[in-house]
Amino acid sequence: MTISLRKARTIIRKTFEKGREMELKPLSIVVLDAGGNVQAFEREDGAAPGRFEIAFGKAYGTVMLGIPGSAQMARAESQGYFMTCVNGAYGGNVIPVPGGILMRDRKGAVVGAIGVTGDTSDNDAIAGVVGVEAAGLVAES
C-alpha cells in the first residue's frame, strides 16, 4: 500500500490541529511514502525556514530503518557508531530523535513515515501520532 495524497493531507491537518490544541510552537510536517519519497510537506506560519530538512531527516531515518525516531535515539545512545555509519550511508539525512513516526496499515505493512518538528521532539511525536491515527493508520513513535 502506498500513502495517498488525501491521507497525507489528513495527517498534516490533524497534526496541526493537535499542535494548536497543545499550544505548541509552529510545526512543520513531512509525509514520506514507503520508499522515502516526499508525498507532502507543510509548515505553519512562523515556523523556521530550515524545518523541512529536520522533518525530512526524522521521517527518512524512520522509514529507511523501519523503526521510529525514539528507537533510533536509543540506538544512537547505546551504539553511536552504528547510527553514525547509518547516517553516512544515507547521505547525512537521518535525524534520530522522536518526531519520526513509522506508519503501518491495519495489516502491519509499512506505508511510510512522517517527520514532525517545531516544538520539543516528544511533543512533535505526540501531535504526529494523532495525525497518523486520524488517517486510519497505525503509528509507531
Short mmCIF file of N, CA and C in Angstrom, two decimals:
data_model
loop_
_atom_site.label_atom_id
_atom_site.label_comp_id
_atom_site.label_asym_id
_atom_site.label_seq_id
_atom_site.Cartn_x
_atom_site.Cartn_y
_atom_site.Cartn_z
N MET A 1 0.84 -1.19 0.00
CA MET A 1 0.00 0.00 0.00
C MET A 1 0.88 1.24 0.00
N THR A 2 0.49 2.22 -0.76
CA THR A 2 1.20 3.49 -0.73
C THR A 2 0.34 4.49 0.05
N ILE A 3 0.95 5.59 0.41
CA ILE A 3 0.22 6.63 1.13
C ILE A 3 -0.34 7.61 0.10
N SER A 4 -1.64 7.78 0.10
CA SER A 4 -2.27 8.68 -0.87
C SER A 4 -2.06 10.13 -0.44
N LEU A 5 -2.18 11.02 -1.39
CA LEU A 5 -2.09 12.44 -1.10
C LEU A 5 -3.21 12.85 -0.15
N ARG A 6 -4.37 12.27 -0.33
CA ARG A 6 -5.52 12.58 0.55
C ARG A 6 -5.19 12.23 2.00
N LYS A 7 -4.64 11.02 2.22
CA LYS A 7 -4.27 10.62 3.58
C LYS A 7 -3.14 11.50 4.12
N ALA A 8 -2.18 11.82 3.27
CA ALA A 8 -1.08 12.68 3.69
C ALA A 8 -1.60 14.03 4.16
N ARG A 9 -2.55 14.58 3.43
CA ARG A 9 -3.12 15.87 3.81
C ARG A 9 -3.91 15.77 5.11
N THR A 10 -4.61 14.65 5.31
CA THR A 10 -5.33 14.43 6.57
C THR A 10 -4.34 14.37 7.73
N ILE A 11 -3.26 13.64 7.55
CA ILE A 11 -2.24 13.53 8.59
C ILE A 11 -1.70 14.91 8.96
N ILE A 12 -1.38 15.69 7.97
CA ILE A 12 -0.84 17.03 8.22
C ILE A 12 -1.87 17.90 8.93
N ARG A 13 -3.09 17.92 8.42
CA ARG A 13 -4.13 18.75 9.01
C ARG A 13 -4.39 18.39 10.47
N LYS A 14 -4.51 17.10 10.76
CA LYS A 14 -4.83 16.65 12.12
C LYS A 14 -3.64 16.85 13.06
N THR A 15 -2.43 16.74 12.53
CA THR A 15 -1.24 17.01 13.35
C THR A 15 -1.19 18.49 13.72
N PHE A 16 -1.45 19.35 12.76
CA PHE A 16 -1.50 20.79 13.04
C PHE A 16 -2.58 21.10 14.09
N GLU A 17 -3.75 20.48 13.94
CA GLU A 17 -4.83 20.71 14.90
C GLU A 17 -4.41 20.32 16.31
N LYS A 18 -3.77 19.16 16.44
CA LYS A 18 -3.31 18.71 17.76
C LYS A 18 -2.24 19.65 18.30
N GLY A 19 -1.36 20.11 17.44
CA GLY A 19 -0.34 21.05 17.86
C GLY A 19 -0.93 22.34 18.40
N ARG A 20 -1.96 22.83 17.74
CA ARG A 20 -2.62 24.06 18.22
C ARG A 20 -3.33 23.79 19.54
N GLU A 21 -3.97 22.63 19.65
CA GLU A 21 -4.65 22.26 20.89
C GLU A 21 -3.66 22.21 22.06
N MET A 22 -2.46 21.69 21.79
CA MET A 22 -1.42 21.58 22.82
C MET A 22 -0.64 22.89 23.01
N GLU A 23 -0.96 23.89 22.18
CA GLU A 23 -0.28 25.18 22.21
C GLU A 23 1.22 25.04 21.93
N LEU A 24 1.54 24.23 20.92
CA LEU A 24 2.92 24.02 20.52
C LEU A 24 3.41 25.17 19.66
N LYS A 25 4.71 25.27 19.54
CA LYS A 25 5.30 26.23 18.61
C LYS A 25 4.91 25.79 17.19
N PRO A 26 5.03 26.69 16.19
CA PRO A 26 4.64 26.32 14.82
C PRO A 26 5.35 25.06 14.33
N LEU A 27 4.56 24.15 13.79
CA LEU A 27 5.09 22.86 13.34
C LEU A 27 5.34 22.83 11.84
N SER A 28 6.23 21.92 11.46
CA SER A 28 6.47 21.57 10.07
C SER A 28 6.36 20.05 9.98
N ILE A 29 5.70 19.57 8.93
CA ILE A 29 5.41 18.14 8.82
C ILE A 29 5.69 17.67 7.40
N VAL A 30 6.43 16.57 7.29
CA VAL A 30 6.64 15.93 6.01
C VAL A 30 6.07 14.52 6.07
N VAL A 31 5.46 14.08 4.99
CA VAL A 31 4.94 12.73 4.86
C VAL A 31 5.72 12.05 3.74
N LEU A 32 6.33 10.91 4.08
CA LEU A 32 7.08 10.12 3.09
C LEU A 32 6.35 8.83 2.80
N ASP A 33 6.48 8.34 1.57
CA ASP A 33 5.93 7.03 1.26
C ASP A 33 6.91 5.95 1.73
N ALA A 34 6.59 4.70 1.49
CA ALA A 34 7.41 3.59 1.99
C ALA A 34 8.80 3.54 1.36
N GLY A 35 9.02 4.26 0.26
CA GLY A 35 10.33 4.31 -0.37
C GLY A 35 11.15 5.52 0.01
N GLY A 36 10.63 6.34 0.93
CA GLY A 36 11.35 7.52 1.38
C GLY A 36 11.14 8.74 0.50
N ASN A 37 10.15 8.70 -0.38
CA ASN A 37 9.84 9.84 -1.27
C ASN A 37 8.84 10.77 -0.61
N VAL A 38 9.01 12.06 -0.81
CA VAL A 38 8.11 13.05 -0.23
C VAL A 38 6.75 12.97 -0.93
N GLN A 39 5.72 12.78 -0.13
CA GLN A 39 4.35 12.81 -0.64
C GLN A 39 3.72 14.18 -0.37
N ALA A 40 4.06 14.78 0.79
CA ALA A 40 3.52 16.10 1.12
C ALA A 40 4.38 16.75 2.20
N PHE A 41 4.38 18.09 2.19
CA PHE A 41 5.08 18.85 3.24
C PHE A 41 4.35 20.16 3.44
N GLU A 42 4.19 20.54 4.70
CA GLU A 42 3.66 21.86 5.02
C GLU A 42 4.32 22.35 6.29
N ARG A 43 4.43 23.68 6.38
CA ARG A 43 4.90 24.27 7.63
C ARG A 43 3.96 25.40 7.98
N GLU A 44 3.70 25.52 9.28
CA GLU A 44 2.80 26.56 9.75
C GLU A 44 3.47 27.92 9.65
N ASP A 45 2.65 28.95 9.57
CA ASP A 45 3.15 30.32 9.62
C ASP A 45 4.00 30.48 10.88
N GLY A 46 5.15 31.10 10.73
CA GLY A 46 6.02 31.33 11.87
C GLY A 46 7.05 30.25 12.10
N ALA A 47 6.95 29.13 11.38
CA ALA A 47 7.94 28.06 11.53
C ALA A 47 9.24 28.48 10.85
N ALA A 48 10.35 28.09 11.44
CA ALA A 48 11.65 28.43 10.88
C ALA A 48 11.80 27.81 9.49
N PRO A 49 12.46 28.50 8.56
CA PRO A 49 12.58 28.01 7.19
C PRO A 49 13.37 26.71 7.07
N GLY A 50 14.27 26.42 7.98
CA GLY A 50 15.08 25.21 7.90
C GLY A 50 14.41 23.96 8.43
N ARG A 51 13.14 24.06 8.74
CA ARG A 51 12.44 22.91 9.34
C ARG A 51 12.18 21.77 8.37
N PHE A 52 12.16 22.03 7.06
CA PHE A 52 11.94 20.92 6.12
C PHE A 52 13.01 19.85 6.31
N GLU A 53 14.28 20.27 6.37
CA GLU A 53 15.38 19.31 6.47
C GLU A 53 15.29 18.50 7.77
N ILE A 54 14.85 19.13 8.85
CA ILE A 54 14.73 18.42 10.12
C ILE A 54 13.58 17.42 10.05
N ALA A 55 12.42 17.87 9.57
CA ALA A 55 11.28 16.96 9.44
C ALA A 55 11.63 15.79 8.51
N PHE A 56 12.28 16.11 7.39
CA PHE A 56 12.67 15.05 6.45
C PHE A 56 13.63 14.07 7.11
N GLY A 57 14.62 14.56 7.84
CA GLY A 57 15.60 13.68 8.49
C GLY A 57 14.95 12.76 9.51
N LYS A 58 13.97 13.27 10.24
CA LYS A 58 13.26 12.43 11.21
C LYS A 58 12.50 11.33 10.49
N ALA A 59 11.76 11.69 9.44
CA ALA A 59 10.96 10.72 8.71
C ALA A 59 11.81 9.75 7.90
N TYR A 60 12.86 10.26 7.26
CA TYR A 60 13.68 9.44 6.38
C TYR A 60 14.37 8.30 7.15
N GLY A 61 14.99 8.62 8.27
CA GLY A 61 15.61 7.57 9.09
C GLY A 61 14.60 6.55 9.55
N THR A 62 13.40 7.04 9.86
CA THR A 62 12.34 6.15 10.33
C THR A 62 11.93 5.15 9.26
N VAL A 63 11.64 5.63 8.07
CA VAL A 63 11.16 4.73 7.02
C VAL A 63 12.30 3.84 6.52
N MET A 64 13.51 4.36 6.39
CA MET A 64 14.60 3.56 5.85
C MET A 64 15.07 2.47 6.82
N LEU A 65 14.99 2.74 8.12
CA LEU A 65 15.39 1.73 9.11
C LEU A 65 14.21 0.90 9.60
N GLY A 66 13.00 1.37 9.36
CA GLY A 66 11.82 0.65 9.82
C GLY A 66 11.59 0.74 11.31
N ILE A 67 12.16 1.78 11.94
CA ILE A 67 11.96 1.99 13.38
C ILE A 67 11.73 3.47 13.64
N PRO A 68 10.90 3.79 14.63
CA PRO A 68 10.60 5.19 14.90
C PRO A 68 11.79 5.95 15.47
N GLY A 69 11.67 7.27 15.49
CA GLY A 69 12.73 8.13 15.97
C GLY A 69 13.16 7.85 17.40
N SER A 70 12.22 7.49 18.26
CA SER A 70 12.57 7.19 19.65
C SER A 70 13.49 5.98 19.72
N ALA A 71 13.24 4.97 18.91
CA ALA A 71 14.10 3.77 18.88
C ALA A 71 15.46 4.10 18.27
N GLN A 72 15.47 4.99 17.27
CA GLN A 72 16.75 5.41 16.70
C GLN A 72 17.58 6.16 17.72
N MET A 73 16.94 7.00 18.53
CA MET A 73 17.65 7.76 19.55
C MET A 73 18.26 6.81 20.57
N ALA A 74 17.51 5.81 21.00
CA ALA A 74 18.04 4.83 21.95
C ALA A 74 19.23 4.10 21.33
N ARG A 75 19.12 3.78 20.07
CA ARG A 75 20.22 3.10 19.38
C ARG A 75 21.44 4.01 19.28
N ALA A 76 21.22 5.30 19.00
CA ALA A 76 22.33 6.26 18.91
C ALA A 76 23.03 6.41 20.26
N GLU A 77 22.25 6.35 21.33
CA GLU A 77 22.83 6.48 22.67
C GLU A 77 23.63 5.24 23.06
N SER A 78 23.16 4.06 22.65
CA SER A 78 23.85 2.82 23.04
C SER A 78 24.89 2.37 22.02
N GLN A 79 24.70 2.72 20.76
CA GLN A 79 25.60 2.31 19.68
C GLN A 79 25.79 3.47 18.70
N GLY A 80 26.41 4.51 19.20
CA GLY A 80 26.60 5.71 18.40
C GLY A 80 27.30 5.45 17.08
N TYR A 81 28.27 4.52 17.10
CA TYR A 81 29.00 4.20 15.87
C TYR A 81 28.06 3.68 14.79
N PHE A 82 27.07 2.89 15.19
CA PHE A 82 26.12 2.33 14.21
C PHE A 82 25.32 3.45 13.55
N MET A 83 24.75 4.34 14.36
CA MET A 83 23.94 5.41 13.80
C MET A 83 24.79 6.39 12.99
N THR A 84 26.04 6.57 13.37
CA THR A 84 26.94 7.40 12.57
C THR A 84 27.14 6.78 11.20
N CYS A 85 27.34 5.47 11.17
CA CYS A 85 27.51 4.76 9.90
C CYS A 85 26.23 4.80 9.06
N VAL A 86 25.08 4.61 9.71
CA VAL A 86 23.80 4.67 9.00
C VAL A 86 23.63 6.06 8.38
N ASN A 87 23.92 7.08 9.16
CA ASN A 87 23.76 8.44 8.66
C ASN A 87 24.69 8.68 7.47
N GLY A 88 25.88 8.13 7.53
CA GLY A 88 26.79 8.24 6.40
C GLY A 88 26.26 7.53 5.17
N ALA A 89 25.71 6.35 5.39
CA ALA A 89 25.16 5.56 4.28
C ALA A 89 23.98 6.27 3.62
N TYR A 90 23.23 7.02 4.42
CA TYR A 90 22.06 7.73 3.90
C TYR A 90 22.33 9.20 3.64
N GLY A 91 23.58 9.55 3.38
CA GLY A 91 23.93 10.89 2.96
C GLY A 91 23.73 11.98 4.00
N GLY A 92 23.79 11.60 5.29
CA GLY A 92 23.62 12.58 6.35
C GLY A 92 22.17 13.00 6.57
N ASN A 93 21.23 12.23 6.02
CA ASN A 93 19.81 12.60 6.08
C ASN A 93 19.03 12.01 7.24
N VAL A 94 19.70 11.45 8.24
CA VAL A 94 19.00 10.81 9.35
C VAL A 94 19.13 11.68 10.60
N ILE A 95 17.99 11.99 11.20
CA ILE A 95 17.96 12.72 12.48
C ILE A 95 17.25 11.80 13.47
N PRO A 96 18.02 11.08 14.30
CA PRO A 96 17.47 10.03 15.15
C PRO A 96 16.89 10.53 16.48
N VAL A 97 15.74 11.18 16.41
CA VAL A 97 15.07 11.68 17.61
C VAL A 97 13.56 11.47 17.47
N PRO A 98 12.81 11.55 18.58
CA PRO A 98 11.35 11.46 18.47
C PRO A 98 10.80 12.52 17.53
N GLY A 99 9.68 12.18 16.94
CA GLY A 99 9.07 13.04 15.91
C GLY A 99 9.14 12.37 14.56
N GLY A 100 9.93 11.30 14.45
CA GLY A 100 9.92 10.43 13.28
C GLY A 100 8.98 9.28 13.60
N ILE A 101 7.87 9.20 12.88
CA ILE A 101 6.81 8.24 13.21
C ILE A 101 6.59 7.30 12.04
N LEU A 102 6.74 6.01 12.31
CA LEU A 102 6.52 4.99 11.28
C LEU A 102 5.02 4.77 11.12
N MET A 103 4.58 4.62 9.88
CA MET A 103 3.16 4.41 9.61
C MET A 103 2.96 3.03 8.99
N ARG A 104 2.01 2.30 9.55
CA ARG A 104 1.65 0.98 9.04
C ARG A 104 0.16 0.96 8.72
N ASP A 105 -0.19 0.09 7.77
CA ASP A 105 -1.61 -0.13 7.53
C ASP A 105 -2.13 -1.11 8.58
N ARG A 106 -3.40 -1.41 8.53
CA ARG A 106 -4.01 -2.29 9.55
C ARG A 106 -3.48 -3.72 9.50
N LYS A 107 -2.87 -4.10 8.38
CA LYS A 107 -2.30 -5.45 8.27
C LYS A 107 -0.84 -5.49 8.73
N GLY A 108 -0.29 -4.32 9.06
CA GLY A 108 1.08 -4.27 9.56
C GLY A 108 2.14 -3.88 8.55
N ALA A 109 1.74 -3.65 7.30
CA ALA A 109 2.71 -3.27 6.28
C ALA A 109 3.10 -1.80 6.43
N VAL A 110 4.39 -1.52 6.30
CA VAL A 110 4.86 -0.14 6.36
C VAL A 110 4.39 0.60 5.10
N VAL A 111 3.76 1.75 5.31
CA VAL A 111 3.28 2.56 4.19
C VAL A 111 4.03 3.88 4.09
N GLY A 112 4.86 4.18 5.08
CA GLY A 112 5.63 5.41 5.05
C GLY A 112 5.98 5.87 6.45
N ALA A 113 6.33 7.14 6.53
CA ALA A 113 6.69 7.75 7.81
C ALA A 113 6.40 9.23 7.73
N ILE A 114 6.22 9.83 8.91
CA ILE A 114 6.13 11.29 8.95
C ILE A 114 7.23 11.81 9.85
N GLY A 115 7.61 13.03 9.58
CA GLY A 115 8.54 13.75 10.43
C GLY A 115 7.86 15.03 10.88
N VAL A 116 7.84 15.25 12.19
CA VAL A 116 7.22 16.44 12.76
C VAL A 116 8.29 17.18 13.54
N THR A 117 8.37 18.49 13.34
CA THR A 117 9.36 19.30 14.05
C THR A 117 8.80 20.68 14.32
N GLY A 118 9.34 21.32 15.36
CA GLY A 118 8.93 22.68 15.69
C GLY A 118 8.89 22.92 17.18
N ASP A 119 8.48 21.92 17.93
CA ASP A 119 8.43 22.02 19.39
C ASP A 119 9.46 21.03 19.94
N THR A 120 9.29 20.57 21.17
CA THR A 120 10.19 19.54 21.66
C THR A 120 9.94 18.28 20.86
N SER A 121 10.92 17.44 20.74
CA SER A 121 10.76 16.21 19.95
C SER A 121 9.63 15.34 20.50
N ASP A 122 9.50 15.26 21.82
CA ASP A 122 8.43 14.45 22.40
C ASP A 122 7.06 15.02 22.06
N ASN A 123 6.90 16.34 22.12
CA ASN A 123 5.63 16.96 21.73
C ASN A 123 5.35 16.80 20.25
N ASP A 124 6.40 16.90 19.43
CA ASP A 124 6.25 16.66 17.99
C ASP A 124 5.65 15.27 17.75
N ALA A 125 6.18 14.28 18.47
CA ALA A 125 5.72 12.90 18.30
C ALA A 125 4.27 12.74 18.75
N ILE A 126 3.89 13.35 19.85
CA ILE A 126 2.51 13.25 20.34
C ILE A 126 1.54 13.78 19.29
N ALA A 127 1.83 14.95 18.75
CA ALA A 127 0.95 15.54 17.74
C ALA A 127 0.91 14.68 16.48
N GLY A 128 2.05 14.16 16.07
CA GLY A 128 2.11 13.35 14.86
C GLY A 128 1.34 12.05 14.95
N VAL A 129 1.38 11.42 16.11
CA VAL A 129 0.63 10.17 16.30
C VAL A 129 -0.86 10.42 16.08
N VAL A 130 -1.37 11.53 16.60
CA VAL A 130 -2.78 11.87 16.41
C VAL A 130 -3.10 12.00 14.92
N GLY A 131 -2.22 12.66 14.17
CA GLY A 131 -2.44 12.82 12.75
C GLY A 131 -2.46 11.50 12.00
N VAL A 132 -1.51 10.64 12.31
CA VAL A 132 -1.44 9.32 11.64
C VAL A 132 -2.69 8.50 11.95
N GLU A 133 -3.06 8.45 13.21
CA GLU A 133 -4.24 7.66 13.60
C GLU A 133 -5.53 8.22 13.00
N ALA A 134 -5.60 9.55 12.83
CA ALA A 134 -6.78 10.15 12.21
C ALA A 134 -6.94 9.73 10.76
N ALA A 135 -5.85 9.34 10.13
CA ALA A 135 -5.89 8.86 8.74
C ALA A 135 -6.17 7.36 8.66
N GLY A 136 -6.45 6.73 9.79
CA GLY A 136 -6.77 5.31 9.79
C GLY A 136 -5.56 4.39 9.72
N LEU A 137 -4.39 4.93 10.07
CA LEU A 137 -3.15 4.15 10.05
C LEU A 137 -2.66 3.90 11.46
N VAL A 138 -1.73 2.98 11.60
CA VAL A 138 -1.13 2.65 12.89
C VAL A 138 0.19 3.41 12.99
N ALA A 139 0.35 4.12 14.09
CA ALA A 139 1.55 4.93 14.31
C ALA A 139 2.50 4.23 15.28
N GLU A 140 3.79 4.23 14.93
CA GLU A 140 4.83 3.76 15.84
C GLU A 140 5.75 4.95 16.09
N SER A 141 5.77 5.43 17.31
CA SER A 141 6.59 6.59 17.61
C SER A 141 7.62 6.27 18.67
#
